[in-house]
């Protein structure tokens, strides 16, 4: 309970195939003390596969896939406990990291800082292959334009934003 907590919500490999690279880097920052006394709650998407789950077993990583699943990942449902767990995770974590997800808006409900991933791990991709294109979607433009959810455009940017929110979680409260 005394650790800082990052809620990492990967989009799924179909949308962000480099999520595992980003999460691996965050875990390395924790291992090296760059993000001291920190843990990551990896909240997998209920229906999409993510290579991030291969990092399960790291001492500062808790992996969960929400919901009750029936057969393959396509068939699932949430019960009240799942909803309460999500709300608690959003309320009590220190920062939420995701790619173009409604988790950006949901974190704002609890005034929890959120960082949007706007880069492709260790790769440089053209716009139409890059995750940055998702932030130009009609339903995300108003969220981005508030300035309340910054878009990390590199590993250095992400590290700086996490560190900033750890020390100043109210930074973008008004936005």
PDB file of C-alpha atoms in Angstrom:
ATOM      1  CA  UNK A   1       0.000   0.000   0.000  1.00  0.00           C
ATOM      2  CA  UNK A   2       2.932   2.400   0.376  1.00  0.00           C
ATOM      3  CA  UNK A   3       3.984   2.000  -3.262  1.00  0.00           C
ATOM      4  CA  UNK A   4       3.050   4.285  -6.123  1.00  0.00           C
ATOM      5  CA  UNK A   5       0.761   2.444  -8.521  1.00  0.00           C
ATOM      6  CA  UNK A   6       0.580   2.710 -12.276  1.00  0.00           C
ATOM      7  CA  UNK A   7      -2.575   1.308 -13.848  1.00  0.00           C
ATOM      8  CA  UNK A   8      -1.453   0.168 -17.298  1.00  0.00           C
ATOM      9  CA  UNK A   9      -4.367  -0.616 -19.608  1.00  0.00           C
ATOM     10  CA  UNK A  10      -3.050  -1.979 -22.918  1.00  0.00           C
ATOM     11  CA  UNK A  11      -5.248  -1.554 -25.962  1.00  0.00           C
ATOM     12  CA  UNK A  12      -4.551  -4.985 -27.347  1.00  0.00           C
ATOM     13  CA  UNK A  13      -1.961  -5.993 -29.916  1.00  0.00           C
ATOM     14  CA  UNK A  14      -4.278  -5.190 -32.830  1.00  0.00           C
ATOM     15  CA  UNK A  15      -4.233  -1.509 -31.838  1.00  0.00           C
ATOM     16  CA  UNK A  16      -0.860  -1.066 -30.141  1.00  0.00           C
ATOM     17  CA  UNK A  17       1.518  -3.930 -30.907  1.00  0.00           C
ATOM     18  CA  UNK A  18       4.333  -2.208 -28.974  1.00  0.00           C
ATOM     19  CA  UNK A  19       2.575  -1.980 -25.592  1.00  0.00           C
ATOM     20  CA  UNK A  20       4.847  -4.760 -24.307  1.00  0.00           C
ATOM     21  CA  UNK A  21       7.939  -2.686 -25.152  1.00  0.00           C
ATOM     22  CA  UNK A  22       6.583   0.287 -23.225  1.00  0.00           C
ATOM     23  CA  UNK A  23       5.602  -1.800 -20.214  1.00  0.00           C
ATOM     24  CA  UNK A  24       8.983  -3.567 -20.223  1.00  0.00           C
ATOM     25  CA  UNK A  25      10.694  -0.158 -20.148  1.00  0.00           C
ATOM     26  CA  UNK A  26       8.527   1.007 -17.227  1.00  0.00           C
ATOM     27  CA  UNK A  27       9.421  -2.156 -15.306  1.00  0.00           C
ATOM     28  CA  UNK A  28      13.097  -1.484 -16.045  1.00  0.00           C
ATOM     29  CA  UNK A  29      12.719   2.036 -14.629  1.00  0.00           C
ATOM     30  CA  UNK A  30      11.265   0.486 -11.483  1.00  0.00           C
ATOM     31  CA  UNK A  31      14.073  -2.092 -11.267  1.00  0.00           C
ATOM     32  CA  UNK A  32      16.698   0.648 -11.661  1.00  0.00           C
ATOM     33  CA  UNK A  33      15.100   2.990  -9.110  1.00  0.00           C
ATOM     34  CA  UNK A  34      14.183   5.636 -11.675  1.00  0.00           C
ATOM     35  CA  UNK A  35      10.586   5.089 -10.553  1.00  0.00           C
ATOM     36  CA  UNK A  36      11.226   4.183  -6.920  1.00  0.00           C
ATOM     37  CA  UNK A  37       8.814   2.156  -4.812  1.00  0.00           C
ATOM     38  CA  UNK A  38       6.408   1.613  -7.712  1.00  0.00           C
ATOM     39  CA  UNK A  39       4.156  -1.219  -8.832  1.00  0.00           C
ATOM     40  CA  UNK A  40       2.143  -1.753 -12.002  1.00  0.00           C
ATOM     41  CA  UNK A  41      -1.370  -3.111 -12.213  1.00  0.00           C
ATOM     42  CA  UNK A  42      -1.695  -4.479 -15.750  1.00  0.00           C
ATOM     43  CA  UNK A  43      -5.397  -4.462 -16.567  1.00  0.00           C
ATOM     44  CA  UNK A  44      -5.714  -6.400 -19.796  1.00  0.00           C
ATOM     45  CA  UNK A  45      -8.530  -5.578 -22.177  1.00  0.00           C
ATOM     46  CA  UNK A  46     -11.375  -8.033 -21.611  1.00  0.00           C
ATOM     47  CA  UNK A  47     -11.370  -9.256 -25.226  1.00  0.00           C
ATOM     48  CA  UNK A  48      -8.068  -8.399 -26.914  1.00  0.00           C
ATOM     49  CA  UNK A  49      -4.799 -10.308 -26.731  1.00  0.00           C
ATOM     50  CA  UNK A  50      -1.777  -8.367 -25.505  1.00  0.00           C
ATOM     51  CA  UNK A  51       1.867  -9.422 -25.464  1.00  0.00           C
ATOM     52  CA  UNK A  52       2.164  -7.437 -22.213  1.00  0.00           C
ATOM     53  CA  UNK A  53       0.831 -10.452 -20.315  1.00  0.00           C
ATOM     54  CA  UNK A  54       4.067 -12.286 -21.144  1.00  0.00           C
ATOM     55  CA  UNK A  55       5.732 -10.016 -18.587  1.00  0.00           C
ATOM     56  CA  UNK A  56       3.710 -11.717 -15.825  1.00  0.00           C
ATOM     57  CA  UNK A  57       5.992 -12.861 -13.040  1.00  0.00           C
ATOM     58  CA  UNK A  58       7.830  -9.571 -12.614  1.00  0.00           C
ATOM     59  CA  UNK A  59       7.855  -8.803  -8.866  1.00  0.00           C
ATOM     60  CA  UNK A  60       6.323  -5.332  -9.319  1.00  0.00           C
ATOM     61  CA  UNK A  61       3.630  -6.377 -11.794  1.00  0.00           C
ATOM     62  CA  UNK A  62       0.126  -7.636 -11.075  1.00  0.00           C
ATOM     63  CA  UNK A  63      -1.701  -8.965 -14.143  1.00  0.00           C
ATOM     64  CA  UNK A  64      -5.462  -9.233 -14.392  1.00  0.00           C
ATOM     65  CA  UNK A  65      -8.039  -9.761 -17.119  1.00  0.00           C
ATOM     66  CA  UNK A  66     -11.403  -8.427 -15.979  1.00  0.00           C
ATOM     67  CA  UNK A  67     -14.713 -10.189 -16.306  1.00  0.00           C
ATOM     68  CA  UNK A  68     -15.905 -13.754 -16.439  1.00  0.00           C
ATOM     69  CA  UNK A  69     -15.044 -15.398 -19.751  1.00  0.00           C
ATOM     70  CA  UNK A  70     -16.974 -18.121 -21.507  1.00  0.00           C
ATOM     71  CA  UNK A  71     -15.008 -20.014 -24.111  1.00  0.00           C
ATOM     72  CA  UNK A  72     -12.668 -17.647 -25.920  1.00  0.00           C
ATOM     73  CA  UNK A  73     -12.061 -14.024 -24.925  1.00  0.00           C
ATOM     74  CA  UNK A  74     -14.908 -12.873 -27.163  1.00  0.00           C
ATOM     75  CA  UNK A  75     -17.541 -13.998 -24.660  1.00  0.00           C
ATOM     76  CA  UNK A  76     -17.421 -12.283 -21.294  1.00  0.00           C
ATOM     77  CA  UNK A  77     -19.481 -10.322 -18.809  1.00  0.00           C
ATOM     78  CA  UNK A  78     -18.784  -7.990 -15.924  1.00  0.00           C
ATOM     79  CA  UNK A  79     -20.490  -8.363 -12.579  1.00  0.00           C
ATOM     80  CA  UNK A  80     -20.779  -5.769  -9.831  1.00  0.00           C
ATOM     81  CA  UNK A  81     -17.438  -6.845  -8.285  1.00  0.00           C
ATOM     82  CA  UNK A  82     -15.684  -6.216 -11.637  1.00  0.00           C
ATOM     83  CA  UNK A  83     -17.125  -2.702 -11.832  1.00  0.00           C
ATOM     84  CA  UNK A  84     -16.224  -1.922  -8.218  1.00  0.00           C
ATOM     85  CA  UNK A  85     -12.685  -3.228  -8.807  1.00  0.00           C
ATOM     86  CA  UNK A  86     -12.260  -1.014 -11.875  1.00  0.00           C
ATOM     87  CA  UNK A  87     -13.552   2.025  -9.982  1.00  0.00           C
ATOM     88  CA  UNK A  88     -11.234   1.279  -7.046  1.00  0.00           C
ATOM     89  CA  UNK A  89      -8.275   0.759  -9.368  1.00  0.00           C
ATOM     90  CA  UNK A  90      -8.916   4.114 -11.045  1.00  0.00           C
ATOM     91  CA  UNK A  91      -9.473   5.919  -7.751  1.00  0.00           C
ATOM     92  CA  UNK A  92      -6.461   4.596  -5.881  1.00  0.00           C
ATOM     93  CA  UNK A  93      -3.780   4.342  -8.563  1.00  0.00           C
ATOM     94  CA  UNK A  94      -1.384   7.250  -9.056  1.00  0.00           C
ATOM     95  CA  UNK A  95      -1.432   7.381 -12.854  1.00  0.00           C
ATOM     96  CA  UNK A  96      -3.229   5.601 -15.707  1.00  0.00           C
ATOM     97  CA  UNK A  97      -1.404   4.747 -18.941  1.00  0.00           C
ATOM     98  CA  UNK A  98      -3.245   3.663 -22.087  1.00  0.00           C
ATOM     99  CA  UNK A  99      -3.556   4.093 -25.836  1.00  0.00           C
ATOM    100  CA  UNK A 100      -6.601   6.028 -27.039  1.00  0.00           C
ATOM    101  CA  UNK A 101      -8.938   4.354 -24.571  1.00  0.00           C
ATOM    102  CA  UNK A 102     -12.003   5.475 -22.679  1.00  0.00           C
ATOM    103  CA  UNK A 103      -9.813   4.876 -19.623  1.00  0.00           C
ATOM    104  CA  UNK A 104      -8.601   8.439 -20.237  1.00  0.00           C
ATOM    105  CA  UNK A 105     -12.082   9.762 -19.522  1.00  0.00           C
ATOM    106  CA  UNK A 106     -12.803   7.272 -16.743  1.00  0.00           C
ATOM    107  CA  UNK A 107      -9.622   8.254 -14.902  1.00  0.00           C
ATOM    108  CA  UNK A 108     -10.745  11.887 -15.010  1.00  0.00           C
ATOM    109  CA  UNK A 109     -13.934  10.940 -13.169  1.00  0.00           C
ATOM    110  CA  UNK A 110     -11.699  10.136 -10.192  1.00  0.00           C
ATOM    111  CA  UNK A 111      -9.287  13.031 -10.849  1.00  0.00           C
ATOM    112  CA  UNK A 112      -6.538  10.489 -11.449  1.00  0.00           C
ATOM    113  CA  UNK A 113      -3.821  11.600 -13.865  1.00  0.00           C
ATOM    114  CA  UNK A 114      -3.773   9.815 -17.196  1.00  0.00           C
ATOM    115  CA  UNK A 115      -1.082   9.608 -19.863  1.00  0.00           C
ATOM    116  CA  UNK A 116      -1.893   8.635 -23.436  1.00  0.00           C
ATOM    117  CA  UNK A 117       0.711   6.692 -25.393  1.00  0.00           C
ATOM    118  CA  UNK A 118       1.464   8.463 -28.660  1.00  0.00           C
ATOM    119  CA  UNK A 119       4.577   6.612 -29.779  1.00  0.00           C
ATOM    120  CA  UNK A 120       5.373   3.144 -31.052  1.00  0.00           C
ATOM    121  CA  UNK A 121       7.845   1.700 -28.595  1.00  0.00           C
ATOM    122  CA  UNK A 122      11.315   1.449 -30.109  1.00  0.00           C
ATOM    123  CA  UNK A 123      10.015   1.796 -33.685  1.00  0.00           C
ATOM    124  CA  UNK A 124       9.289   4.841 -35.784  1.00  0.00           C
ATOM    125  CA  UNK A 125       6.214   4.349 -37.906  1.00  0.00           C
ATOM    126  CA  UNK A 126       4.504   6.463 -40.515  1.00  0.00           C
ATOM    127  CA  UNK A 127       1.353   8.241 -39.362  1.00  0.00           C
ATOM    128  CA  UNK A 128      -1.128   5.704 -40.772  1.00  0.00           C
ATOM    129  CA  UNK A 129       0.642   2.817 -39.012  1.00  0.00           C
ATOM    130  CA  UNK A 130       1.379   4.703 -35.786  1.00  0.00           C
ATOM    131  CA  UNK A 131      -0.729   4.843 -32.643  1.00  0.00           C
ATOM    132  CA  UNK A 132      -0.610   8.643 -32.839  1.00  0.00           C
ATOM    133  CA  UNK A 133      -3.315   8.529 -35.525  1.00  0.00           C
ATOM    134  CA  UNK A 134      -5.910   7.390 -32.974  1.00  0.00           C
ATOM    135  CA  UNK A 135      -5.843  10.762 -31.225  1.00  0.00           C
ATOM    136  CA  UNK A 136      -7.180  12.424 -34.382  1.00  0.00           C
ATOM    137  CA  UNK A 137     -10.383  10.374 -34.218  1.00  0.00           C
ATOM    138  CA  UNK A 138     -13.483  12.520 -33.878  1.00  0.00           C
ATOM    139  CA  UNK A 139     -14.423  11.216 -30.430  1.00  0.00           C
ATOM    140  CA  UNK A 140     -10.901  11.690 -28.987  1.00  0.00           C
ATOM    141  CA  UNK A 141     -10.122  15.170 -30.333  1.00  0.00           C
ATOM    142  CA  UNK A 142     -12.189  16.939 -27.639  1.00  0.00           C
ATOM    143  CA  UNK A 143     -10.461  14.913 -24.903  1.00  0.00           C
ATOM    144  CA  UNK A 144      -7.009  15.703 -26.270  1.00  0.00           C
ATOM    145  CA  UNK A 145      -7.888  19.371 -26.770  1.00  0.00           C
ATOM    146  CA  UNK A 146      -8.685  19.839 -23.074  1.00  0.00           C
ATOM    147  CA  UNK A 147      -5.006  19.408 -22.250  1.00  0.00           C
ATOM    148  CA  UNK A 148      -6.015  17.219 -19.331  1.00  0.00           C
ATOM    149  CA  UNK A 149      -4.518  14.052 -20.787  1.00  0.00           C
ATOM    150  CA  UNK A 150      -1.042  14.622 -22.187  1.00  0.00           C
ATOM    151  CA  UNK A 151       0.207  12.430 -24.999  1.00  0.00           C
ATOM    152  CA  UNK A 152       3.634  10.923 -24.363  1.00  0.00           C
ATOM    153  CA  UNK A 153       5.541  10.978 -27.643  1.00  0.00           C
ATOM    154  CA  UNK A 154       8.677   9.125 -26.477  1.00  0.00           C
ATOM    155  CA  UNK A 155      10.042   7.026 -23.637  1.00  0.00           C
ATOM    156  CA  UNK A 156      11.673  10.129 -22.143  1.00  0.00           C
ATOM    157  CA  UNK A 157       8.378  11.994 -22.346  1.00  0.00           C
ATOM    158  CA  UNK A 158       6.539   9.101 -20.664  1.00  0.00           C
ATOM    159  CA  UNK A 159       9.075   8.852 -17.852  1.00  0.00           C
ATOM    160  CA  UNK A 160       8.896  12.597 -17.262  1.00  0.00           C
ATOM    161  CA  UNK A 161       5.082  12.600 -17.175  1.00  0.00           C
ATOM    162  CA  UNK A 162       4.915   9.677 -14.733  1.00  0.00           C
ATOM    163  CA  UNK A 163       7.468  11.317 -12.437  1.00  0.00           C
ATOM    164  CA  UNK A 164       5.644  14.647 -12.653  1.00  0.00           C
ATOM    165  CA  UNK A 165       2.296  13.096 -11.773  1.00  0.00           C
ATOM    166  CA  UNK A 166       3.833  11.151  -8.877  1.00  0.00           C
ATOM    167  CA  UNK A 167       4.947  14.451  -7.336  1.00  0.00           C
ATOM    168  CA  UNK A 168       2.101  16.670  -8.562  1.00  0.00           C
ATOM    169  CA  UNK A 169      -1.069  14.619  -9.187  1.00  0.00           C
ATOM    170  CA  UNK A 170      -3.250  17.745  -9.339  1.00  0.00           C
ATOM    171  CA  UNK A 171      -1.279  19.243 -12.238  1.00  0.00           C
ATOM    172  CA  UNK A 172      -4.054  18.939 -14.833  1.00  0.00           C
ATOM    173  CA  UNK A 173      -7.078  18.787 -12.540  1.00  0.00           C
ATOM    174  CA  UNK A 174      -8.704  21.853 -14.054  1.00  0.00           C
ATOM    175  CA  UNK A 175      -8.200  20.642 -17.610  1.00  0.00           C
TER     176      UNK A 175
END
